[in-house]
Amino acid sequence: MGSEAAIRAEGVIYLAELSAFVVATDSSIVALTDGTQHLDGERVLYCAARGGFVGPHGESFDRQGRYVGGPAASDMDLIAIRIEGGLVSIDLHEITLTPGRSAGTVPSPGARCEGSEDPAGFVRTG
């Protein structure tokens, strides 16, 4: 997938062919599926201005994929990640389905990313 240093420098990387995000947090690197946890086939976008993920119906998650608001049924699902010799790899055969919401309770009326209609911070995923 890539080097740990490159991922930390980039912050958030979207792997369209794998429908996955790889995210550097303060303490670790996590890999997340791109589903909204609401309706099948919907994907989240990463919004740099918010420092998290948003979906088309107001689903929102923090940078680690934890539920923040909206109609999502659970946190974003986690993909197994391995770091060996400074190289990061993910294994799509090892996905941890999250059982529910870990935080947040306020529904959000729609996807929000501060800025213009197509802000520079938005990463289109679909």
Tab-separated table of C-alpha atoms in Angstrom:
chain	number	residue	atom	x	y	z
A	1	MET	CA	0.000	0.000	0.000
A	2	GLY	CA	2.700	2.501	0.953
A	3	SER	CA	5.138	3.753	3.510
A	4	GLU	CA	4.049	4.802	6.978
A	5	ALA	CA	5.919	8.101	6.526
A	6	ALA	CA	4.063	8.898	3.273
A	7	ILE	CA	0.685	8.119	4.847
A	8	ARG	CA	1.462	10.306	7.863
A	9	ALA	CA	2.552	13.134	5.543
A	10	GLU	CA	-0.647	12.864	3.460
A	11	GLY	CA	-2.988	12.356	6.437
A	12	VAL	CA	-5.867	10.683	4.594
A	13	ILE	CA	-5.583	8.545	1.469
A	14	TYR	CA	-8.539	7.166	-0.479
A	15	LEU	CA	-8.019	3.903	-2.343
A	16	ALA	CA	-10.895	3.957	-4.841
A	17	GLU	CA	-10.136	0.493	-6.214
A	18	LEU	CA	-10.459	-0.935	-2.688
A	19	SER	CA	-13.289	1.342	-1.463
A	20	ALA	CA	-11.128	2.170	1.538
A	21	PHE	CA	-9.537	5.070	3.362
A	22	VAL	CA	-6.176	4.873	5.118
A	23	VAL	CA	-5.937	7.526	7.822
A	24	ALA	CA	-3.064	8.714	9.992
A	25	THR	CA	-4.247	9.677	13.475
A	26	ASP	CA	-2.193	11.123	16.313
A	27	SER	CA	-1.420	7.677	17.684
A	28	SER	CA	-1.883	5.188	14.847
A	29	ILE	CA	-2.853	4.469	11.267
A	30	VAL	CA	-6.317	3.048	10.609
A	31	ALA	CA	-8.033	1.697	7.505
A	32	LEU	CA	-11.775	2.226	7.042
A	33	THR	CA	-14.380	1.091	4.538
A	34	ASP	CA	-16.058	3.936	2.645
A	35	GLY	CA	-19.697	2.959	3.290
A	36	THR	CA	-22.084	5.383	5.013
A	37	GLN	CA	-23.494	2.731	7.386
A	38	HIS	CA	-26.928	3.918	6.289
A	39	LEU	CA	-27.980	2.792	2.798
A	40	ASP	CA	-26.231	0.178	0.668
A	41	GLY	CA	-24.082	1.615	-2.092
A	42	GLU	CA	-23.627	5.057	-0.542
A	43	ARG	CA	-20.122	6.281	0.178
A	44	VAL	CA	-18.690	8.852	2.519
A	45	LEU	CA	-16.395	11.694	1.522
A	46	TYR	CA	-13.485	12.993	3.550
A	47	CYS	CA	-13.876	16.672	4.420
A	48	ALA	CA	-10.552	18.211	5.433
A	49	ALA	CA	-12.289	21.355	6.733
A	50	ARG	CA	-14.201	19.224	9.262
A	51	GLY	CA	-11.436	16.720	9.843
A	52	GLY	CA	-13.844	13.841	9.293
A	53	PHE	CA	-16.124	11.973	6.926
A	54	VAL	CA	-19.597	12.951	5.687
A	55	GLY	CA	-22.280	11.104	3.750
A	56	PRO	CA	-25.092	12.277	1.468
A	57	HIS	CA	-27.837	12.083	4.124
A	58	GLY	CA	-25.914	13.780	6.905
A	59	GLU	CA	-23.984	10.765	8.154
A	60	SER	CA	-20.852	12.056	9.849
A	61	PHE	CA	-17.845	10.373	11.398
A	62	ASP	CA	-14.652	11.605	12.990
A	63	ARG	CA	-11.213	10.985	11.532
A	64	GLN	CA	-11.067	7.533	13.167
A	65	GLY	CA	-14.421	6.494	11.700
A	66	ARG	CA	-16.418	6.943	14.917
A	67	TYR	CA	-20.047	8.020	14.578
A	68	VAL	CA	-20.669	11.735	15.115
A	69	GLY	CA	-24.187	12.275	13.751
A	70	GLY	CA	-26.868	11.542	11.197
A	71	PRO	CA	-28.728	8.349	10.282
A	72	ALA	CA	-25.730	5.974	10.222
A	73	ALA	CA	-26.413	2.813	12.211
A	74	SER	CA	-22.824	2.397	13.381
A	75	ASP	CA	-19.229	3.545	13.201
A	76	MET	CA	-17.355	2.991	9.935
A	77	ASP	CA	-16.078	-0.580	9.546
A	78	LEU	CA	-12.383	-1.190	10.215
A	79	ILE	CA	-10.040	-2.980	7.831
A	80	ALA	CA	-7.091	-4.938	9.222
A	81	ILE	CA	-3.837	-3.055	8.848
A	82	ARG	CA	-0.256	-4.211	9.214
A	83	ILE	CA	2.893	-2.153	9.499
A	84	GLU	CA	6.136	-4.017	8.898
A	85	GLY	CA	9.479	-2.392	8.240
A	86	GLY	CA	7.794	0.988	7.802
A	87	LEU	CA	5.460	-0.334	5.073
A	88	VAL	CA	1.689	-0.325	5.538
A	89	SER	CA	-0.630	-2.944	4.068
A	90	ILE	CA	-4.342	-3.584	4.483
A	91	ASP	CA	-6.253	-6.856	4.266
A	92	LEU	CA	-9.788	-6.602	2.858
A	93	HIS	CA	-10.399	-10.190	3.979
A	94	GLU	CA	-10.226	-8.974	7.585
A	95	ILE	CA	-12.939	-6.369	8.085
A	96	THR	CA	-14.308	-5.693	11.552
A	97	LEU	CA	-17.993	-4.832	11.289
A	98	THR	CA	-18.788	-2.275	13.950
A	99	PRO	CA	-21.735	-3.205	16.181
A	100	GLY	CA	-23.114	0.281	16.759
A	101	ARG	CA	-22.423	3.924	17.383
A	102	SER	CA	-19.563	4.820	19.698
A	103	ALA	CA	-20.341	8.528	20.105
A	104	GLY	CA	-22.571	11.382	18.991
A	105	THR	CA	-26.324	11.687	19.140
A	106	VAL	CA	-27.359	14.756	17.146
A	107	PRO	CA	-28.847	14.053	13.696
A	108	SER	CA	-27.395	16.120	10.896
A	109	PRO	CA	-29.699	17.467	8.140
A	110	GLY	CA	-27.289	16.797	5.274
A	111	ALA	CA	-23.691	16.459	4.218
A	112	ARG	CA	-21.785	19.564	5.234
A	113	CYS	CA	-18.302	20.622	4.349
A	114	GLU	CA	-17.634	24.303	4.921
A	115	GLY	CA	-16.627	26.271	1.861
A	116	SER	CA	-17.833	26.434	-1.714
A	117	GLU	CA	-20.180	23.965	-3.376
A	118	ASP	CA	-17.171	21.788	-4.226
A	119	PRO	CA	-14.597	22.799	-1.587
A	120	ALA	CA	-10.932	21.993	-1.948
A	121	GLY	CA	-11.137	19.826	1.190
A	122	PHE	CA	-13.653	17.400	-0.322
A	123	VAL	CA	-12.324	14.147	-1.701
A	124	ARG	CA	-14.905	12.723	-4.093
A	125	THR	CA	-15.281	8.992	-3.628
A	126	GLY	CA	-17.851	7.881	-6.100
